[in-house]
PDB file of C-alpha atoms in Angstrom:
ATOM      1  CA  MET A   1      -0.152   0.181  -0.131  1.00 75.00           C
ATOM      2  CA  GLN A   2       2.737   2.475   0.936  1.00 85.00           C
ATOM      3  CA  LYS A   3       4.349   1.534  -2.414  1.00 87.00           C
ATOM      4  CA  ILE A   4       1.013   2.414  -4.434  1.00 92.00           C
ATOM      5  CA  THR A   5       0.833   5.920  -2.255  1.00 94.00           C
ATOM      6  CA  ALA A   6       4.200   6.723  -3.357  1.00 94.00           C
ATOM      7  CA  ILE A   7       3.633   5.915  -6.957  1.00 94.00           C
ATOM      8  CA  PHE A   8       0.498   7.857  -7.075  1.00 94.00           C
ATOM      9  CA  GLU A   9       2.687  10.789  -5.435  1.00 94.00           C
ATOM     10  CA  LEU A  10       5.476  10.502  -7.815  1.00 95.00           C
ATOM     11  CA  MET A  11       2.891  10.987 -10.647  1.00 96.00           C
ATOM     12  CA  ARG A  12       0.963  13.536  -8.772  1.00 94.00           C
ATOM     13  CA  LEU A  13      -2.436  12.046  -8.648  1.00 94.00           C
ATOM     14  CA  ASP A  14      -2.653  13.486  -5.408  1.00 91.00           C
ATOM     15  CA  LYS A  15      -2.536  16.621  -6.750  1.00 91.00           C
ATOM     16  CA  PRO A  16      -4.368  16.933 -10.231  1.00 93.00           C
ATOM     17  CA  ILE A  17      -4.347  20.359 -10.319  1.00 94.00           C
ATOM     18  CA  GLY A  18      -1.638  19.819 -12.711  1.00 92.00           C
ATOM     19  CA  ILE A  19      -4.072  17.473 -14.650  1.00 95.00           C
ATOM     20  CA  TYR A  20      -6.752  20.453 -14.822  1.00 96.00           C
ATOM     21  CA  LEU A  21      -4.024  23.312 -15.937  1.00 96.00           C
ATOM     22  CA  LEU A  22      -3.107  20.759 -18.922  1.00 96.00           C
ATOM     23  CA  LEU A  23      -6.860  19.351 -19.942  1.00 97.00           C
ATOM     24  CA  TRP A  24      -8.512  22.471 -19.640  1.00 98.00           C
ATOM     25  CA  PRO A  25      -6.611  24.211 -22.357  1.00 97.00           C
ATOM     26  CA  ALA A  26      -6.685  20.778 -24.321  1.00 98.00           C
ATOM     27  CA  LEU A  27     -10.569  20.832 -24.424  1.00 98.00           C
ATOM     28  CA  ILE A  28     -10.842  24.368 -25.392  1.00 97.00           C
ATOM     29  CA  ALA A  29      -8.761  23.578 -28.211  1.00 98.00           C
ATOM     30  CA  LEU A  30     -10.662  20.785 -28.992  1.00 97.00           C
ATOM     31  CA  VAL A  31     -14.023  22.738 -28.757  1.00 97.00           C
ATOM     32  CA  ILE A  32     -12.265  25.368 -30.773  1.00 96.00           C
ATOM     33  CA  SER A  33     -11.135  23.032 -33.704  1.00 97.00           C
ATOM     34  CA  THR A  34     -14.160  21.418 -34.193  1.00 96.00           C
ATOM     35  CA  GLU A  35     -16.483  24.334 -33.788  1.00 93.00           C
ATOM     36  CA  GLY A  36     -18.202  22.938 -30.642  1.00 93.00           C
ATOM     37  CA  HIS A  37     -18.963  19.725 -32.173  1.00 94.00           C
ATOM     38  CA  PRO A  38     -15.748  17.155 -30.960  1.00 95.00           C
ATOM     39  CA  LEU A  39     -16.552  13.691 -31.434  1.00 95.00           C
ATOM     40  CA  LEU A  40     -16.678  11.411 -27.875  1.00 95.00           C
ATOM     41  CA  TRP A  41     -13.341   9.390 -29.089  1.00 95.00           C
ATOM     42  CA  GLN A  42     -11.700  12.565 -29.559  1.00 95.00           C
ATOM     43  CA  VAL A  43     -12.633  13.940 -26.115  1.00 96.00           C
ATOM     44  CA  GLY A  44     -11.653  10.531 -24.587  1.00 95.00           C
ATOM     45  CA  MET A  45      -8.170  10.556 -26.206  1.00 95.00           C
ATOM     46  CA  VAL A  46      -7.742  14.377 -24.970  1.00 96.00           C
ATOM     47  CA  VAL A  47      -8.581  13.507 -21.252  1.00 97.00           C
ATOM     48  CA  LEU A  48      -6.678  10.329 -21.238  1.00 96.00           C
ATOM     49  CA  GLY A  49      -3.641  12.008 -22.933  1.00 94.00           C
ATOM     50  CA  SER A  50      -3.599  14.752 -20.413  1.00 95.00           C
ATOM     51  CA  ILE A  51      -3.426  12.380 -17.749  1.00 96.00           C
ATOM     52  CA  LEU A  52      -0.996  10.117 -19.011  1.00 95.00           C
ATOM     53  CA  VAL A  53       1.197  13.285 -20.342  1.00 94.00           C
ATOM     54  CA  ARG A  54       0.969  15.405 -17.242  1.00 95.00           C
ATOM     55  CA  SER A  55       1.653  12.001 -14.839  1.00 96.00           C
ATOM     56  CA  ALA A  56       4.843  11.324 -17.078  1.00 95.00           C
ATOM     57  CA  GLY A  57       6.166  14.806 -17.189  1.00 94.00           C
ATOM     58  CA  CYS A  58       5.935  14.676 -13.017  1.00 95.00           C
ATOM     59  CA  VAL A  59       7.842  11.523 -13.074  1.00 96.00           C
ATOM     60  CA  ILE A  60      10.562  12.690 -15.668  1.00 96.00           C
ATOM     61  CA  ASN A  61      10.688  15.663 -13.455  1.00 94.00           C
ATOM     62  CA  ASP A  62      11.362  14.153 -10.106  1.00 94.00           C
ATOM     63  CA  ILE A  63      13.860  11.732 -11.896  1.00 95.00           C
ATOM     64  CA  TRP A  64      16.012  14.675 -12.960  1.00 95.00           C
ATOM     65  CA  ASP A  65      15.586  16.998  -9.984  1.00 91.00           C
ATOM     66  CA  ARG A  66      15.751  14.040  -7.270  1.00 90.00           C
ATOM     67  CA  ASP A  67      19.166  15.123  -5.995  1.00 88.00           C
ATOM     68  CA  LEU A  68      17.664  19.122  -5.839  1.00 87.00           C
ATOM     69  CA  ASP A  69      14.189  18.165  -4.337  1.00 84.00           C
ATOM     70  CA  GLY A  70      16.347  16.219  -1.572  1.00 83.00           C
ATOM     71  CA  LYS A  71      17.602  19.896  -0.472  1.00 84.00           C
ATOM     72  CA  VAL A  72      14.578  21.540  -0.514  1.00 81.00           C
ATOM     73  CA  THR A  73      11.973  21.867   2.599  1.00 78.00           C
ATOM     74  CA  ARG A  74       8.672  21.444   0.095  1.00 83.00           C
ATOM     75  CA  THR A  75      10.144  18.777  -1.957  1.00 85.00           C
ATOM     76  CA  LYS A  76      12.099  16.582   0.161  1.00 86.00           C
ATOM     77  CA  ALA A  77       9.602  14.570   1.159  1.00 88.00           C
ATOM     78  CA  ARG A  78       8.771  13.172  -2.385  1.00 92.00           C
ATOM     79  CA  PRO A  79       9.054   9.613  -3.350  1.00 93.00           C
ATOM     80  CA  LEU A  80      12.782   9.839  -4.776  1.00 94.00           C
ATOM     81  CA  PRO A  81      14.445  11.927  -2.349  1.00 92.00           C
ATOM     82  CA  SER A  82      12.743  10.067   0.871  1.00 91.00           C
ATOM     83  CA  GLN A  83      13.893   6.926  -1.075  1.00 91.00           C
ATOM     84  CA  ARG A  84      10.120   5.447  -0.707  1.00 94.00           C
ATOM     85  CA  LEU A  85      10.688   4.754  -3.999  1.00 94.00           C
ATOM     86  CA  THR A  86      14.219   3.386  -6.000  1.00 94.00           C
ATOM     87  CA  LEU A  87      15.248   5.070  -9.266  1.00 96.00           C
ATOM     88  CA  THR A  88      14.816   2.065 -11.038  1.00 96.00           C
ATOM     89  CA  GLU A  89      11.066   1.908 -10.253  1.00 95.00           C
ATOM     90  CA  ALA A  90      10.838   5.486 -11.264  1.00 96.00           C
ATOM     91  CA  TRP A  91      12.204   4.991 -14.718  1.00 97.00           C
ATOM     92  CA  LEU A  92       9.813   1.575 -14.693  1.00 97.00           C
ATOM     93  CA  ILE A  93       6.760   3.755 -14.088  1.00 96.00           C
ATOM     94  CA  PHE A  94       8.202   6.435 -16.451  1.00 96.00           C
ATOM     95  CA  ILE A  95       8.432   3.727 -19.300  1.00 95.00           C
ATOM     96  CA  VAL A  96       4.704   2.357 -18.237  1.00 96.00           C
ATOM     97  CA  LEU A  97       3.230   5.810 -18.709  1.00 95.00           C
ATOM     98  CA  GLY A  98       5.048   6.256 -22.049  1.00 90.00           C
ATOM     99  CA  GLY A  99       3.993   3.201 -23.237  1.00 90.00           C
ATOM    100  CA  LEU A 100       0.291   3.604 -22.423  1.00 93.00           C
ATOM    101  CA  SER A 101       0.796   6.854 -24.377  1.00 88.00           C
ATOM    102  CA  LEU A 102       2.182   5.265 -27.631  1.00 83.00           C
ATOM    103  CA  SER A 103      -0.393   3.072 -27.381  1.00 87.00           C
ATOM    104  CA  LEU A 104      -2.792   6.045 -27.912  1.00 88.00           C
ATOM    105  CA  LEU A 105      -0.904   7.325 -30.548  1.00 84.00           C
ATOM    106  CA  ALA A 106      -1.344   3.897 -32.317  1.00 82.00           C
ATOM    107  CA  LEU A 107      -5.316   5.088 -33.069  1.00 85.00           C
ATOM    108  CA  VAL A 108      -4.108   8.476 -34.366  1.00 88.00           C
ATOM    109  CA  ASN A 109      -3.309   9.882 -37.424  1.00 91.00           C
ATOM    110  CA  MET A 110       0.243  10.323 -39.126  1.00 92.00           C
ATOM    111  CA  ASN A 111       0.256  14.121 -38.367  1.00 93.00           C
ATOM    112  CA  THR A 112      -0.702  13.876 -34.379  1.00 93.00           C
ATOM    113  CA  LEU A 113       2.147  11.002 -34.155  1.00 91.00           C
ATOM    114  CA  ILE A 114       4.701  13.111 -35.080  1.00 93.00           C
ATOM    115  CA  ILE A 115       4.050  15.990 -33.463  1.00 94.00           C
ATOM    116  CA  SER A 116       3.571  14.168 -30.205  1.00 92.00           C
ATOM    117  CA  ALA A 117       6.816  12.776 -30.440  1.00 91.00           C
ATOM    118  CA  LEU A 118       8.524  15.781 -30.686  1.00 93.00           C
ATOM    119  CA  PHE A 119       6.833  17.266 -27.827  1.00 93.00           C
ATOM    120  CA  ALA A 120       7.612  14.332 -25.841  1.00 91.00           C
ATOM    121  CA  GLY A 121      11.465  14.896 -26.430  1.00 93.00           C
ATOM    122  CA  LEU A 122      10.725  18.286 -25.244  1.00 94.00           C
ATOM    123  CA  ILE A 123       8.729  17.142 -22.212  1.00 93.00           C
ATOM    124  CA  ILE A 124      11.624  14.793 -21.108  1.00 93.00           C
ATOM    125  CA  LEU A 125      14.276  17.824 -21.660  1.00 94.00           C
ATOM    126  CA  TYR A 126      12.065  20.300 -19.930  1.00 94.00           C
ATOM    127  CA  PRO A 127      12.969  19.384 -16.319  1.00 92.00           C
ATOM    128  CA  LEU A 128      16.698  20.196 -17.138  1.00 93.00           C
ATOM    129  CA  THR A 129      16.243  23.857 -18.607  1.00 94.00           C
ATOM    130  CA  LYS A 130      16.497  25.204 -15.457  1.00 92.00           C
ATOM    131  CA  ARG A 131      20.006  24.313 -15.081  1.00 92.00           C
ATOM    132  CA  PHE A 132      21.080  25.953 -18.265  1.00 92.00           C
ATOM    133  CA  PHE A 133      18.127  28.696 -19.563  1.00 94.00           C
ATOM    134  CA  ILE A 134      17.357  31.778 -18.057  1.00 94.00           C
ATOM    135  CA  GLY A 135      13.352  31.472 -18.462  1.00 94.00           C
ATOM    136  CA  PRO A 136      12.643  27.828 -18.088  1.00 96.00           C
ATOM    137  CA  GLN A 137       8.857  29.024 -17.997  1.00 97.00           C
ATOM    138  CA  LEU A 138       9.048  30.230 -21.382  1.00 97.00           C
ATOM    139  CA  PHE A 139      10.474  26.724 -22.564  1.00 96.00           C
ATOM    140  CA  LEU A 140       7.446  25.151 -20.577  1.00 96.00           C
ATOM    141  CA  GLY A 141       4.692  27.612 -22.195  1.00 97.00           C
ATOM    142  CA  ILE A 142       5.485  25.772 -25.645  1.00 95.00           C
ATOM    143  CA  THR A 143       6.394  22.250 -24.421  1.00 94.00           C
ATOM    144  CA  PHE A 144       3.105  21.539 -22.075  1.00 93.00           C
ATOM    145  CA  ASN A 145       1.021  23.258 -24.922  1.00 96.00           C
ATOM    146  CA  PRO A 146      -1.373  20.657 -26.293  1.00 96.00           C
ATOM    147  CA  VAL A 147      -3.135  23.013 -29.005  1.00 98.00           C
ATOM    148  CA  ILE A 148      -0.802  21.966 -31.778  1.00 97.00           C
ATOM    149  CA  ILE A 149      -1.579  18.234 -30.923  1.00 96.00           C
ATOM    150  CA  VAL A 150      -5.431  18.661 -30.641  1.00 97.00           C
ATOM    151  CA  PHE A 151      -5.454  20.772 -33.849  1.00 98.00           C
ATOM    152  CA  ALA A 152      -3.625  17.635 -35.484  1.00 97.00           C
ATOM    153  CA  LEU A 153      -5.863  15.105 -34.128  1.00 96.00           C
ATOM    154  CA  THR A 154      -9.105  16.804 -35.490  1.00 96.00           C
ATOM    155  CA  GLU A 155      -7.133  17.275 -38.834  1.00 96.00           C
ATOM    156  CA  GLN A 156      -7.062  20.980 -38.506  1.00 97.00           C
ATOM    157  CA  LEU A 157      -3.513  22.123 -38.949  1.00 96.00           C
ATOM    158  CA  SER A 158      -4.303  24.663 -41.562  1.00 96.00           C
ATOM    159  CA  ASN A 159      -7.150  26.341 -39.497  1.00 97.00           C
ATOM    160  CA  PRO A 160      -5.998  30.091 -39.153  1.00 97.00           C
ATOM    161  CA  VAL A 161      -6.942  30.481 -35.455  1.00 98.00           C
ATOM    162  CA  MET A 162      -4.386  27.656 -34.420  1.00 98.00           C
ATOM    163  CA  PRO A 163      -1.468  29.899 -33.988  1.00 98.00           C
ATOM    164  CA  TYR A 164      -3.469  32.678 -31.962  1.00 98.00           C
ATOM    165  CA  LEU A 165      -4.608  29.772 -29.629  1.00 98.00           C
ATOM    166  CA  PHE A 166      -1.249  28.150 -29.627  1.00 98.00           C
ATOM    167  CA  PHE A 167       0.229  31.247 -28.368  1.00 98.00           C
ATOM    168  CA  ALA A 168      -2.618  32.391 -26.218  1.00 98.00           C
ATOM    169  CA  ILE A 169      -2.107  29.171 -24.106  1.00 98.00           C
ATOM    170  CA  ALA A 170       1.511  29.420 -24.034  1.00 98.00           C
ATOM    171  CA  SER A 171       1.178  33.256 -22.448  1.00 98.00           C
ATOM    172  CA  LEU A 172      -1.286  31.729 -19.634  1.00 98.00           C
ATOM    173  CA  THR A 173       1.106  28.788 -18.976  1.00 98.00           C
ATOM    174  CA  ILE A 174       3.948  31.161 -18.481  1.00 98.00           C
ATOM    175  CA  ALA A 175       2.009  33.511 -16.672  1.00 98.00           C
ATOM    176  CA  PHE A 176       0.699  30.690 -14.025  1.00 97.00           C
ATOM    177  CA  ASP A 177       4.132  28.864 -13.581  1.00 96.00           C
ATOM    178  CA  SER A 178       6.093  32.371 -13.132  1.00 97.00           C
ATOM    179  CA  PHE A 179       3.425  33.019  -9.942  1.00 97.00           C
ATOM    180  CA  TYR A 180       4.565  29.336  -8.941  1.00 95.00           C
ATOM    181  CA  GLY A 181       7.987  30.156  -9.513  1.00 94.00           C
ATOM    182  CA  LEU A 182       7.501  32.910  -6.986  1.00 95.00           C
ATOM    183  CA  THR A 183       6.979  30.355  -4.295  1.00 92.00           C
ATOM    184  CA  ASP A 184      10.252  28.811  -4.660  1.00 88.00           C
ATOM    185  CA  ARG A 185      12.481  31.911  -5.269  1.00 90.00           C
ATOM    186  CA  GLU A 186      14.743  31.779  -2.105  1.00 88.00           C
ATOM    187  CA  ASP A 187      15.149  28.011  -2.966  1.00 86.00           C
ATOM    188  CA  ASP A 188      16.154  28.581  -6.302  1.00 88.00           C
ATOM    189  CA  ILE A 189      18.692  31.165  -5.433  1.00 90.00           C
ATOM    190  CA  HIS A 190      19.843  29.002  -3.205  1.00 87.00           C
ATOM    191  CA  LEU A 191      20.278  25.887  -5.497  1.00 88.00           C
ATOM    192  CA  LYS A 192      21.533  28.317  -8.194  1.00 90.00           C
ATOM    193  CA  ILE A 193      18.952  27.498 -10.732  1.00 92.00           C
ATOM    194  CA  ASN A 194      16.854  29.687 -13.297  1.00 94.00           C
ATOM    195  CA  SER A 195      13.508  30.937 -13.265  1.00 94.00           C
ATOM    196  CA  THR A 196      11.649  33.639 -14.603  1.00 96.00           C
ATOM    197  CA  PRO A 197      11.025  35.160 -11.063  1.00 96.00           C
ATOM    198  CA  LEU A 198      15.088  35.436 -10.807  1.00 95.00           C
ATOM    199  CA  TRP A 199      15.144  36.379 -14.181  1.00 97.00           C
ATOM    200  CA  TRP A 200      12.664  39.374 -14.635  1.00 97.00           C
ATOM    201  CA  GLY A 201      13.284  40.449 -10.387  1.00 95.00           C
ATOM    202  CA  LYS A 202      10.998  43.207  -9.252  1.00 94.00           C
ATOM    203  CA  LYS A 203       9.520  43.382 -13.021  1.00 97.00           C
ATOM    204  CA  THR A 204       7.621  39.896 -12.501  1.00 97.00           C
ATOM    205  CA  LEU A 205       4.615  40.690 -11.648  1.00 98.00           C
ATOM    206  CA  PRO A 206       3.956  43.508 -14.229  1.00 98.00           C
ATOM    207  CA  ILE A 207       5.116  41.186 -17.086  1.00 98.00           C
ATOM    208  CA  ILE A 208       3.283  38.336 -15.807  1.00 98.00           C
ATOM    209  CA  MET A 209       0.487  40.689 -16.219  1.00 98.00           C
ATOM    210  CA  GLY A 210       1.443  41.564 -20.004  1.00 98.00           C
ATOM    211  CA  PHE A 211       1.379  37.991 -20.626  1.00 98.00           C
ATOM    212  CA  GLN A 212      -2.265  37.724 -19.473  1.00 98.00           C
ATOM    213  CA  ILE A 213      -3.188  40.997 -21.311  1.00 98.00           C
ATOM    214  CA  MET A 214      -1.494  39.223 -24.430  1.00 98.00           C
ATOM    215  CA  ALA A 215      -3.594  35.978 -23.727  1.00 98.00           C
ATOM    216  CA  ILE A 216      -6.745  37.914 -23.656  1.00 98.00           C
ATOM    217  CA  CYS A 217      -5.881  39.867 -26.772  1.00 98.00           C
ATOM    218  CA  LEU A 218      -5.018  36.763 -28.765  1.00 98.00           C
ATOM    219  CA  LEU A 219      -8.334  35.121 -27.689  1.00 98.00           C
ATOM    220  CA  GLY A 220     -10.103  38.115 -29.078  1.00 97.00           C
ATOM    221  CA  ILE A 221      -8.664  37.831 -32.374  1.00 98.00           C
ATOM    222  CA  ILE A 222     -10.058  34.338 -32.238  1.00 97.00           C
ATOM    223  CA  GLY A 223     -13.524  35.210 -31.579  1.00 96.00           C
ATOM    224  CA  LYS A 224     -12.988  38.130 -34.470  1.00 96.00           C
ATOM    225  CA  ILE A 225     -11.559  35.387 -36.726  1.00 96.00           C
ATOM    226  CA  ASP A 226     -14.838  33.008 -35.966  1.00 93.00           C
ATOM    227  CA  GLY A 227     -17.018  35.487 -36.117  1.00 92.00           C
ATOM    228  CA  LEU A 228     -18.345  34.549 -32.424  1.00 92.00           C
ATOM    229  CA  GLU A 229     -21.041  35.903 -30.695  1.00 89.00           C
ATOM    230  CA  LEU A 230     -20.924  38.795 -27.913  1.00 91.00           C
ATOM    231  CA  ILE A 231     -21.137  36.272 -25.069  1.00 92.00           C
ATOM    232  CA  TRP A 232     -17.106  35.451 -26.046  1.00 95.00           C
ATOM    233  CA  PHE A 233     -15.802  38.703 -25.415  1.00 95.00           C
ATOM    234  CA  GLN A 234     -17.672  39.519 -22.545  1.00 93.00           C
ATOM    235  CA  GLY A 235     -16.613  36.060 -21.218  1.00 94.00           C
ATOM    236  CA  LEU A 236     -12.796  37.582 -21.908  1.00 96.00           C
ATOM    237  CA  ILE A 237     -13.663  40.552 -19.427  1.00 96.00           C
ATOM    238  CA  ILE A 238     -14.444  38.281 -16.692  1.00 96.00           C
ATOM    239  CA  LEU A 239     -11.452  36.059 -17.457  1.00 96.00           C
ATOM    240  CA  GLY A 240      -9.320  39.514 -16.788  1.00 97.00           C
ATOM    241  CA  GLY A 241     -11.407  39.789 -13.585  1.00 97.00           C
ATOM    242  CA  PHE A 242      -9.600  36.391 -12.819  1.00 98.00           C
ATOM    243  CA  PHE A 243      -6.161  37.686 -13.764  1.00 98.00           C
ATOM    244  CA  ILE A 244      -6.745  40.940 -11.561  1.00 98.00           C
ATOM    245  CA  PHE A 245      -7.595  38.535  -8.777  1.00 98.00           C
ATOM    246  CA  GLN A 246      -4.526  36.747  -8.858  1.00 98.00           C
ATOM    247  CA  HIS A 247      -2.183  39.800  -8.729  1.00 98.00           C
ATOM    248  CA  LYS A 248      -4.510  41.054  -5.546  1.00 98.00           C
ATOM    249  CA  LEU A 249      -3.245  37.528  -4.097  1.00 98.00           C
ATOM    250  CA  ALA A 250       0.454  37.939  -5.391  1.00 97.00           C
ATOM    251  CA  ARG A 251       0.495  41.575  -4.218  1.00 96.00           C
ATOM    252  CA  GLU A 252      -0.376  39.745  -0.801  1.00 96.00           C
ATOM    253  CA  ARG A 253       2.538  37.006  -1.286  1.00 96.00           C
ATOM    254  CA  LYS A 254      -0.098  34.219  -1.503  1.00 97.00           C
ATOM    255  CA  TYR A 255       1.860  32.937  -4.753  1.00 96.00           C
ATOM    256  CA  LEU A 256       0.307  29.410  -4.758  1.00 96.00           C
ATOM    257  CA  ALA A 257      -3.057  30.763  -4.251  1.00 97.00           C
ATOM    258  CA  ALA A 258      -2.600  33.043  -7.439  1.00 97.00           C
ATOM    259  CA  PHE A 259      -1.023  29.584  -9.068  1.00 97.00           C
ATOM    260  CA  LYS A 260      -4.243  27.537  -8.179  1.00 96.00           C
ATOM    261  CA  ASN A 261      -6.869  30.552  -9.246  1.00 97.00           C
ATOM    262  CA  ASN A 262      -6.043  29.425 -12.864  1.00 97.00           C
ATOM    263  CA  HIS A 263      -7.552  26.232 -12.662  1.00 95.00           C
ATOM    264  CA  TRP A 264     -10.895  28.096 -12.324  1.00 96.00           C
ATOM    265  CA  ALA A 265      -9.761  30.875 -14.811  1.00 96.00           C
ATOM    266  CA  SER A 266      -9.275  28.140 -17.720  1.00 96.00           C
ATOM    267  CA  LEU A 267     -12.322  26.184 -16.811  1.00 96.00           C
ATOM    268  CA  ILE A 268     -14.193  29.128 -17.335  1.00 95.00           C
ATOM    269  CA  LEU A 269     -12.516  29.946 -20.606  1.00 95.00           C
ATOM    270  CA  LEU A 270     -13.142  26.269 -21.544  1.00 96.00           C
ATOM    271  CA  ILE A 271     -17.422  26.741 -20.663  1.00 95.00           C
ATOM    272  CA  LEU A 272     -16.671  30.295 -22.455  1.00 94.00           C
ATOM    273  CA  ALA A 273     -15.736  28.010 -25.805  1.00 94.00           C
ATOM    274  CA  LEU A 274     -18.423  25.325 -25.117  1.00 94.00           C
ATOM    275  CA  GLY A 275     -20.979  28.242 -24.777  1.00 92.00           C
ATOM    276  CA  SER A 276     -19.556  30.322 -27.970  1.00 92.00           C
ATOM    277  CA  TYR A 277     -19.258  27.947 -30.144  1.00 88.00           C
ATOM    278  CA  SER A 278     -22.651  25.924 -29.657  1.00 77.00           C
ATOM    279  CA  LEU A 279     -24.269  29.382 -30.519  1.00 68.00           C
TER     280      LEU A 279
END
C-alpha cells in the first residue's frame, strides 16, 4: 500500500491541479478546432492523453530533480528523495506511462503521431532547462501546450486560429508558472537554478500581467476570426477579472493561491468556448 501511495505521489495524482491546467486548454483546443462539435472518441483521447502526459512529465521531472528535491523543504518528502521509491522503480513507471501514451498514439493519424513524438522529447528535456536556460517557464509554455497536437488530432492544422490559440495558451502557462516560481524563489537562489522570477526580479508581476493581457488579446482575435457572438468577448472580460484577482493575491504574497486560481480561470474559458461555439 505504501508503494502504491508513493507511485500516486510521484505521478502527482494526489494533486490533480496540474492535470486540470493541461486538460482544460486541451479541451478548449478541441472545442475550437471542431467548432463546438467534438467526437466522443476525441474527447476520450484528450482526457486520457492529458492525464498520461502530465503524469509522465511529473515522473521525469522528479527523476532529473531527485538531488535538488532533497535539499528543499517543500520537496524533500517526495518519493525519490525520501527513498520510498528507487530510481529504477521511477524509470519503470515512466516507461509504463510512455507505453500507454504510445498505445493511444497508435490510434491517431500520422501528423498527430509525429507532432506528439516531438513534444515528448521536449517534455523529457524540460526539467533540465532550469539548469541552463534563464527562463524555463518560457520553455514550459511551448512544451506543455496541447494546442498543436489537438488540432492535428482533429485534422485542423491549417485552421487560421491555431497559432493564435497556441500563443494564448503559452502566455497563460508562462504567467501561471511564474506565479508558482515565486513560491520557490529563495530555494532557486540557494540551488543556483533559473526561473523567470529570478530573471525578471521586481518586474515579475508586471510582466506576468503583460502575458495575461497578451492572452486575452489573442483570444479576442480568435473570436473575431471565427465570428463569435458577444458572449465570447464578455467572457474575456470575466477572465480579466480572474487575472486581477490573481495579482491581488500575489501582492499579498499568496503566490501559490494565485497559481491555483488559474485552474478556475481556464475552466471558465472552457465553458465560454463551449457556450460560444454552440450558438
